[in-house]
Tab-separated table of N, CA, C and O in Angstrom:
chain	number	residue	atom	x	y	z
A	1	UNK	N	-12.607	-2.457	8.055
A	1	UNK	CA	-12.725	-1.749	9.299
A	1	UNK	C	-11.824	-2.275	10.389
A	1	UNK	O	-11.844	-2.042	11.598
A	2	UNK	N	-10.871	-3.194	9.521
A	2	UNK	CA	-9.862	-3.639	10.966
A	2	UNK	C	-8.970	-2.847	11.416
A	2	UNK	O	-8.840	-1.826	10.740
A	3	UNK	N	-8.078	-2.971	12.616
A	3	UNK	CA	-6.745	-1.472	13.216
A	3	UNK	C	-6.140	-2.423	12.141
A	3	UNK	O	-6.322	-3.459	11.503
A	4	UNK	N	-4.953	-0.951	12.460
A	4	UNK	CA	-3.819	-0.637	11.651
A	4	UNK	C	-2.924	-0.364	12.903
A	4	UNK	O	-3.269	-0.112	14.058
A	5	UNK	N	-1.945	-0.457	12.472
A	5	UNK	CA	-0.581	-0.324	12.942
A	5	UNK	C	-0.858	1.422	12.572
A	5	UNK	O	-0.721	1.843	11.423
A	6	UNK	N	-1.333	2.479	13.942
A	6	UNK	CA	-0.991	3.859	12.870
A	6	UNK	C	0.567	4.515	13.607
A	6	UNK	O	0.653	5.742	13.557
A	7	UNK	N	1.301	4.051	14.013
A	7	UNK	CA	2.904	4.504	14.372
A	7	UNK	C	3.491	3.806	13.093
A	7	UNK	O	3.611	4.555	12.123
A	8	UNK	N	3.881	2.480	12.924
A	8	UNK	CA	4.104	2.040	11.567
A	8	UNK	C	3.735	3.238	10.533
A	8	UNK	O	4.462	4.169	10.185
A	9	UNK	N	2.687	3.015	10.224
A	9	UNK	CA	1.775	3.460	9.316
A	9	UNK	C	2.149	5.052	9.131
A	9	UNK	O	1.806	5.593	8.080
A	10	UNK	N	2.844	5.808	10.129
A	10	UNK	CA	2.930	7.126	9.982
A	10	UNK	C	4.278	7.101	9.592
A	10	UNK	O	4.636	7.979	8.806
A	11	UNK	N	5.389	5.981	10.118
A	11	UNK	CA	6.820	5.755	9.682
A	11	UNK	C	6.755	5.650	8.014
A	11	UNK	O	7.515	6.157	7.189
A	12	UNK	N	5.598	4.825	7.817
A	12	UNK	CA	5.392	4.042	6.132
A	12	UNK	C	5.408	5.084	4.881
A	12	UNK	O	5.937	4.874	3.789
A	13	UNK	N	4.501	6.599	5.405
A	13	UNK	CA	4.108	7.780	4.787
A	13	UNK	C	5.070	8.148	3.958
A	13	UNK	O	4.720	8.516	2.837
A	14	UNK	N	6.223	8.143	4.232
A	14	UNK	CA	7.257	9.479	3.545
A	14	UNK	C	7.778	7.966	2.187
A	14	UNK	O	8.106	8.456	1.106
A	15	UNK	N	7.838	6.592	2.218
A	15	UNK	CA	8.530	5.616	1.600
A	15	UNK	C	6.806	6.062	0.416
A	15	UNK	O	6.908	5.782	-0.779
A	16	UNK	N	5.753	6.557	0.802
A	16	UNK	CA	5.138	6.019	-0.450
A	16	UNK	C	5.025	6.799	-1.820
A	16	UNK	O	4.180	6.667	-2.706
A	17	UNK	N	6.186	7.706	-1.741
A	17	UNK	CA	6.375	8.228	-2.860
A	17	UNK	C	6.900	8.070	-4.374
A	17	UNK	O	6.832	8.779	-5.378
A	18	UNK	N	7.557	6.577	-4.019
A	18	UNK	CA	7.417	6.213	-5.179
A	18	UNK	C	6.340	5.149	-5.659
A	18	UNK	O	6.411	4.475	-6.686
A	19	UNK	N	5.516	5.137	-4.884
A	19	UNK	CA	3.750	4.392	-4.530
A	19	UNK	C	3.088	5.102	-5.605
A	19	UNK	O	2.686	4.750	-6.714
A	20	UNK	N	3.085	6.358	-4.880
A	20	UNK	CA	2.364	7.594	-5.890
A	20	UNK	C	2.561	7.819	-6.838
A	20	UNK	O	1.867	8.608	-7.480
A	21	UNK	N	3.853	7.059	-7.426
A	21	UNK	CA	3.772	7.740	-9.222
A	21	UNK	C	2.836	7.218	-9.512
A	21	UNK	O	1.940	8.027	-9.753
A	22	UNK	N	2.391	5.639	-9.688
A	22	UNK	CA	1.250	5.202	-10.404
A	22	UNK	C	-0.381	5.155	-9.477
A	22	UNK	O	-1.424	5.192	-10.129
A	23	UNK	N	-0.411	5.078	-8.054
A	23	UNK	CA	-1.407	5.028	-7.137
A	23	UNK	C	-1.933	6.191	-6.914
A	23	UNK	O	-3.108	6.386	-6.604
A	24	UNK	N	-0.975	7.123	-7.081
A	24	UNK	CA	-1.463	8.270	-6.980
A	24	UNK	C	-1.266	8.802	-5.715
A	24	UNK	O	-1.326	7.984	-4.797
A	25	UNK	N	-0.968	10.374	-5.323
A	25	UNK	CA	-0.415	10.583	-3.921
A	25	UNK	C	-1.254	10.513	-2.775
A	25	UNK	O	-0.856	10.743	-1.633
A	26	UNK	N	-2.956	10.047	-3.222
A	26	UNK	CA	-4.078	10.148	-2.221
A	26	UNK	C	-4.097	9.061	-2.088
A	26	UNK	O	-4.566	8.759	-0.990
A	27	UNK	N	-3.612	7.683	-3.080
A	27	UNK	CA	-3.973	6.364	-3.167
A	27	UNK	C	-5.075	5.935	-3.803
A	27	UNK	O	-5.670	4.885	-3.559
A	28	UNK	N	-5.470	7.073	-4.960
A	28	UNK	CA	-6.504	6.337	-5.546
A	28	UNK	C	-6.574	5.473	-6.595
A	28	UNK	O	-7.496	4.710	-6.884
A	29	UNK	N	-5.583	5.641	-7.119
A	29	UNK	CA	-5.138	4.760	-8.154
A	29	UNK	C	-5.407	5.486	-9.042
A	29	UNK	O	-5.923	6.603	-9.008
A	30	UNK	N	-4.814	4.430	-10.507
A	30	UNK	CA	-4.937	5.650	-12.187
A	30	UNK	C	-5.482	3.748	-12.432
A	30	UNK	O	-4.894	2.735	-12.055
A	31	UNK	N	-6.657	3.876	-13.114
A	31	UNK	CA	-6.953	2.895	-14.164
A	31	UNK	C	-5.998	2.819	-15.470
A	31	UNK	O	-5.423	1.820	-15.900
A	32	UNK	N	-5.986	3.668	-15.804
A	32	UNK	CA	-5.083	3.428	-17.019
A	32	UNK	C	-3.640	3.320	-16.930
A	32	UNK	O	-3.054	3.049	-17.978
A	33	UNK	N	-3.110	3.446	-16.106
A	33	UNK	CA	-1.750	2.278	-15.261
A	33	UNK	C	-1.916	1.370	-14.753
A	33	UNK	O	-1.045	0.665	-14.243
A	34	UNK	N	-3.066	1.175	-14.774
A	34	UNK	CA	-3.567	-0.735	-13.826
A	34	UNK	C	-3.138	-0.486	-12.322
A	34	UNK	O	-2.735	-1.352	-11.546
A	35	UNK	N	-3.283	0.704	-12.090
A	35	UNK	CA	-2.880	0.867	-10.722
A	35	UNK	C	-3.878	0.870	-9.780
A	35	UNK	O	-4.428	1.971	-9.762
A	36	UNK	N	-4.500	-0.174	-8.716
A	36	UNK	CA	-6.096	-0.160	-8.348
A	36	UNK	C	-5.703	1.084	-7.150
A	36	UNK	O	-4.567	1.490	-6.902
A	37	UNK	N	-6.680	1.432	-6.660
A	37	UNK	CA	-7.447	2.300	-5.519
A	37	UNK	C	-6.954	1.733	-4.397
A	37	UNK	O	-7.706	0.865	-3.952
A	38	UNK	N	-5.860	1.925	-3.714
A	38	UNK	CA	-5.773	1.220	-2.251
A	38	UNK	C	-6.513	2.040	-1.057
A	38	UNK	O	-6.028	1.929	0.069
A	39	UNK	N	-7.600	2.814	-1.234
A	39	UNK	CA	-7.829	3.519	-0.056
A	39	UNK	C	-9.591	2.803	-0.045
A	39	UNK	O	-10.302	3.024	0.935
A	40	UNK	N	-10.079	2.032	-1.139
A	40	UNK	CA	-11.112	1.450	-1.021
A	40	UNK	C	-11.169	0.145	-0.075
A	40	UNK	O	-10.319	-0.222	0.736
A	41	UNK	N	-12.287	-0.398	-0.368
A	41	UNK	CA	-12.615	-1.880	0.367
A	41	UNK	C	-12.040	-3.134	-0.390
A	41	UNK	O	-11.761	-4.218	0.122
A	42	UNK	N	-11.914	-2.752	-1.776
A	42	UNK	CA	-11.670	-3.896	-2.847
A	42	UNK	C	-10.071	-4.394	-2.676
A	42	UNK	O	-9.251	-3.479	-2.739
A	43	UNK	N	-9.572	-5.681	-2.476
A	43	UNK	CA	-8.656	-6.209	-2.432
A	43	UNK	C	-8.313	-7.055	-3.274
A	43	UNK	O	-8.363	-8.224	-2.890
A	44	UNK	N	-7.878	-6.807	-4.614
A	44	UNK	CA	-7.577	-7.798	-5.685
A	44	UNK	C	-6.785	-8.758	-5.087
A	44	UNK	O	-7.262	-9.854	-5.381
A	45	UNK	N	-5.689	-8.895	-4.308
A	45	UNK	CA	-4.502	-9.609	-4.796
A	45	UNK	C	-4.297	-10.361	-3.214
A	45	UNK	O	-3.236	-10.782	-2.753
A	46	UNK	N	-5.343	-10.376	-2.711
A	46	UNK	CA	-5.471	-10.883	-1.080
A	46	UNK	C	-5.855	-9.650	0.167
A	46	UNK	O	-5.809	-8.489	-0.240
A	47	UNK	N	-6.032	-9.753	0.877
A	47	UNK	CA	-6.519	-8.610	2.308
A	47	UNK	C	-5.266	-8.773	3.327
A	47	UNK	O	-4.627	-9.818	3.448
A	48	UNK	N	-5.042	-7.683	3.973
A	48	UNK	CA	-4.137	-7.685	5.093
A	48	UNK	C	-2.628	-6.856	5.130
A	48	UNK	O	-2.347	-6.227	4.110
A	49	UNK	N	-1.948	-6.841	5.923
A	49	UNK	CA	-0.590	-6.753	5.986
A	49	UNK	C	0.413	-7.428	5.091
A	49	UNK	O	1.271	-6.936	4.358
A	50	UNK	N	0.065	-8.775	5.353
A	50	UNK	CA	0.903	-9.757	4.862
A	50	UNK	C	0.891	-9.784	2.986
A	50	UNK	O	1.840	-9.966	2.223
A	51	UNK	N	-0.424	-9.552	2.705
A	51	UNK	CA	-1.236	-9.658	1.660
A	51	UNK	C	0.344	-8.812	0.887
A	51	UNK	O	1.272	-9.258	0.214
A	52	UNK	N	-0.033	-7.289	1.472
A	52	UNK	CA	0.753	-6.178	1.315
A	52	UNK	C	1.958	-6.094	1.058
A	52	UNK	O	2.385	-5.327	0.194
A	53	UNK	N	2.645	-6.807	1.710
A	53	UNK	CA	3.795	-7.485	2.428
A	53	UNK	C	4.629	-7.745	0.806
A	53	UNK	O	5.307	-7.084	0.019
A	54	UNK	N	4.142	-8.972	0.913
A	54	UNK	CA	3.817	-9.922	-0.087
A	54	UNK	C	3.961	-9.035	-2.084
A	54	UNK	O	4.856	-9.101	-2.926
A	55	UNK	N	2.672	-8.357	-2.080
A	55	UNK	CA	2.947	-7.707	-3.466
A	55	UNK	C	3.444	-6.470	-3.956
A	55	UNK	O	3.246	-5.993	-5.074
A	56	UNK	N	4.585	-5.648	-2.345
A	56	UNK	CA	5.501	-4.932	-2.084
A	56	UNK	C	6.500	-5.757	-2.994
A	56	UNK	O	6.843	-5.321	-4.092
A	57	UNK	N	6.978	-7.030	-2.470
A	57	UNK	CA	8.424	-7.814	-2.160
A	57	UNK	C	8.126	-8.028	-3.714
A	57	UNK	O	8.698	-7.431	-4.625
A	58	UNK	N	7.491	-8.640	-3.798
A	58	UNK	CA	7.687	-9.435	-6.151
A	58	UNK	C	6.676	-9.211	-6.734
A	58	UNK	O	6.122	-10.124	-7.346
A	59	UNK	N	5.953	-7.445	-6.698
A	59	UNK	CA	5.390	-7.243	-7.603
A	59	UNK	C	4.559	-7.546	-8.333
A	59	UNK	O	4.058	-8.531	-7.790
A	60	UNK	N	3.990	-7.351	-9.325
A	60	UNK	CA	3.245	-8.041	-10.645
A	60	UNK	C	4.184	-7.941	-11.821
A	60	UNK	O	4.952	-7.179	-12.409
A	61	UNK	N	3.853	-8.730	-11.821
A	61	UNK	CA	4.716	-8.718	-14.146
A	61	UNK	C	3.582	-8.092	-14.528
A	61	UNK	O	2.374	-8.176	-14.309
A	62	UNK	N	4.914	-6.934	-15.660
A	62	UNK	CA	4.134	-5.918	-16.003
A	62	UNK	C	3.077	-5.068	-15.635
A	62	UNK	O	2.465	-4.281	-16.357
A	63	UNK	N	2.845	-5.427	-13.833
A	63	UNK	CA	2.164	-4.397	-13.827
A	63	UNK	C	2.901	-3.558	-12.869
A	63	UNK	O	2.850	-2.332	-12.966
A	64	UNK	N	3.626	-4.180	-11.891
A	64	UNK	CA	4.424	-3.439	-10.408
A	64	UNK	C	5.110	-4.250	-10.114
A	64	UNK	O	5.090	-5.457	-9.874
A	65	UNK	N	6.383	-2.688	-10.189
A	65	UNK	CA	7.864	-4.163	-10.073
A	65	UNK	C	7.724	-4.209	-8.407
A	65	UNK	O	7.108	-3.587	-7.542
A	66	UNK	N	8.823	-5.505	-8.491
A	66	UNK	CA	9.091	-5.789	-7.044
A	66	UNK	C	10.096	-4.540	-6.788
A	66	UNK	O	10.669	-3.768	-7.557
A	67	UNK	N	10.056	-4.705	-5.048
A	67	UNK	CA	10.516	-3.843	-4.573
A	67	UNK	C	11.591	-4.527	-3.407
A	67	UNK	O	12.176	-3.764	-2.637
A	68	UNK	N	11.750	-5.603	-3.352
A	68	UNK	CA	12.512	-6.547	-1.876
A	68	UNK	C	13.955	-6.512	-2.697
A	68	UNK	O	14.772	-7.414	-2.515
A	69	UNK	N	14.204	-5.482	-3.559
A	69	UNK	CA	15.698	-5.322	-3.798
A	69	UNK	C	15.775	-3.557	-3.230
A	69	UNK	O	16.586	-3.026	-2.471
A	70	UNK	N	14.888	-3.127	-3.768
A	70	UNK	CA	14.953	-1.367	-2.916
A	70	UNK	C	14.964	-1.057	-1.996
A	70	UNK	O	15.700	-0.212	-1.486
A	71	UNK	N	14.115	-1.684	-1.526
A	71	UNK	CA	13.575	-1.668	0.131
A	71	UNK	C	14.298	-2.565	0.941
A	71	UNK	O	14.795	-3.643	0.614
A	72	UNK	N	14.302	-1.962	2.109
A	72	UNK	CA	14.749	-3.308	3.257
A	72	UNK	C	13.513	-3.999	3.723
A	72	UNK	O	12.379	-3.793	3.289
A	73	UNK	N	13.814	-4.735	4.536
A	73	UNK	CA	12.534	-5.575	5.281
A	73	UNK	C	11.776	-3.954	6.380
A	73	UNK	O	10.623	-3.537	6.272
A	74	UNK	N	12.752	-3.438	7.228
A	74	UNK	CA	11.888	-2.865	7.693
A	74	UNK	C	10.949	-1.391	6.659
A	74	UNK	O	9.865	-0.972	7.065
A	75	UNK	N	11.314	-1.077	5.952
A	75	UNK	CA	11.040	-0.081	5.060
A	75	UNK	C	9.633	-0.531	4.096
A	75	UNK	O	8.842	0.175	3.471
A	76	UNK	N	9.708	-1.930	4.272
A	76	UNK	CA	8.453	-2.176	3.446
A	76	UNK	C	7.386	-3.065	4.410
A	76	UNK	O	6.431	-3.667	3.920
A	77	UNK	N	7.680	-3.056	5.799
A	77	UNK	CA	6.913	-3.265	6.641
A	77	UNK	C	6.271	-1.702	7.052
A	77	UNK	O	5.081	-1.769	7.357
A	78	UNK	N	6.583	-0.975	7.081
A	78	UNK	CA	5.988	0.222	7.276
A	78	UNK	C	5.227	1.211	6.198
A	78	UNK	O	4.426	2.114	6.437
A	79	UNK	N	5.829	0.663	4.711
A	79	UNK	CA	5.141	1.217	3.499
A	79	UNK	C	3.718	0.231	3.940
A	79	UNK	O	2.716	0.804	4.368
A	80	UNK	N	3.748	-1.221	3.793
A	80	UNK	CA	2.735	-1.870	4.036
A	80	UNK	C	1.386	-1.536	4.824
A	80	UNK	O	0.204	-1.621	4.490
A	81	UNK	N	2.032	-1.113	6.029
A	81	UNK	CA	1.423	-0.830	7.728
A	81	UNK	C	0.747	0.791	6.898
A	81	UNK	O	-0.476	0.901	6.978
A	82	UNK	N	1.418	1.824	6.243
A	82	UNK	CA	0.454	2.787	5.227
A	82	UNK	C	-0.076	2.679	5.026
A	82	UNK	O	-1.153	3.154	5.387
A	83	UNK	N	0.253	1.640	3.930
A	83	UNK	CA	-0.838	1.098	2.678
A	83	UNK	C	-2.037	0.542	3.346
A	83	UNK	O	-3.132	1.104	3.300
A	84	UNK	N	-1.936	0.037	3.628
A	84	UNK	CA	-3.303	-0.691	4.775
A	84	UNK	C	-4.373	0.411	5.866
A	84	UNK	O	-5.573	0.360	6.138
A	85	UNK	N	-3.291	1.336	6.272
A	85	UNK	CA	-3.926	2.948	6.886
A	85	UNK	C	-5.253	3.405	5.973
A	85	UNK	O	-6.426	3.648	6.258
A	86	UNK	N	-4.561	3.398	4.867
A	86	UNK	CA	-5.129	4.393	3.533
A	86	UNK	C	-6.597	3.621	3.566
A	86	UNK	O	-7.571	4.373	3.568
A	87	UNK	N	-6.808	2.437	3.588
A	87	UNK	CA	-8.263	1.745	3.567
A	87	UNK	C	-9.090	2.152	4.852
A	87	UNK	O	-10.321	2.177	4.854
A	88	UNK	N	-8.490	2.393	5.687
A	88	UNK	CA	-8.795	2.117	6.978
A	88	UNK	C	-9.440	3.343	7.234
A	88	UNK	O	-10.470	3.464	7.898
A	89	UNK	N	-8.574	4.582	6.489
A	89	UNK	CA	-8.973	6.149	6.822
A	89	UNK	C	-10.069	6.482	5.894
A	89	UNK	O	-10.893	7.386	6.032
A	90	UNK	N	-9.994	5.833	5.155
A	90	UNK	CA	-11.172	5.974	4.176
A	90	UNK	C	-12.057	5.590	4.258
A	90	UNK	O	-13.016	6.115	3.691
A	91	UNK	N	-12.188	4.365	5.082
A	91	UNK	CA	-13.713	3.633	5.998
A	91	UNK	C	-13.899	4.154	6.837
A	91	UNK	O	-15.105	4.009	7.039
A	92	UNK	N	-13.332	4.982	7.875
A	92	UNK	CA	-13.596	5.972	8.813
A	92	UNK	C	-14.350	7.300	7.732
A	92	UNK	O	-15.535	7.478	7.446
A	93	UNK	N	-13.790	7.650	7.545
A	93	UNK	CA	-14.241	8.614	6.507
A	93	UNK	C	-15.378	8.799	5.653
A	93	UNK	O	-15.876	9.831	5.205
A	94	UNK	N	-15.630	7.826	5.544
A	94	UNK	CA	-16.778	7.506	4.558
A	94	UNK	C	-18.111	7.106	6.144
A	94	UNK	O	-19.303	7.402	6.056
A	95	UNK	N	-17.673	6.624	7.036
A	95	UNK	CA	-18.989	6.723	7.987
A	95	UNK	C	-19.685	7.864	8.743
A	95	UNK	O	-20.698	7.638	9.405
């Protein structure tokens, strides 16, 4: 239930399309791509921006490549500042 960056966060929108092949274009994720739900409460891989930041830039082996060769710094500060939206709208949503 924490803010979001939503100006970021609306810049971040149009970069998460290649998010959506495996997350899916709502962000719910596909289990059977190991792709989790980013619009829930559950945070496998740490909570936050930075968290975000972070498993944008080097990925998982085998599960999600890095992206800090595609992206610039600002391009994945604003996919991030999204990604983090998507929880946020969905805890609004759900109250």
């Amino acid at each position: 239930g924490s803010a979001h960056k939503s100006i970021a966060a609306e810049a971040g929108r149009s970069k998460f399309g290649t998010c959506a092949a495996c997350h899916g274009a709502d962000g719910k994720g596909n289990p059977a791509l190991g792709a989790p739900n980013l619009t829930d409460k559950v945070w496998l891989h740490g909570w936050g921006e930075a968290a975000i930041v972070a498993m944008i830039n080097g990925g998982k082996t085998n599960m999600m490549p890095a992206f800090d060769e595609r992206l610039n710094a600002e391009q994945i500060h604003v996919l991030a500042a999204y990604v983090l939206s998507l929880s946020q709208t969905s805890a609004v949503a759900a109250k």
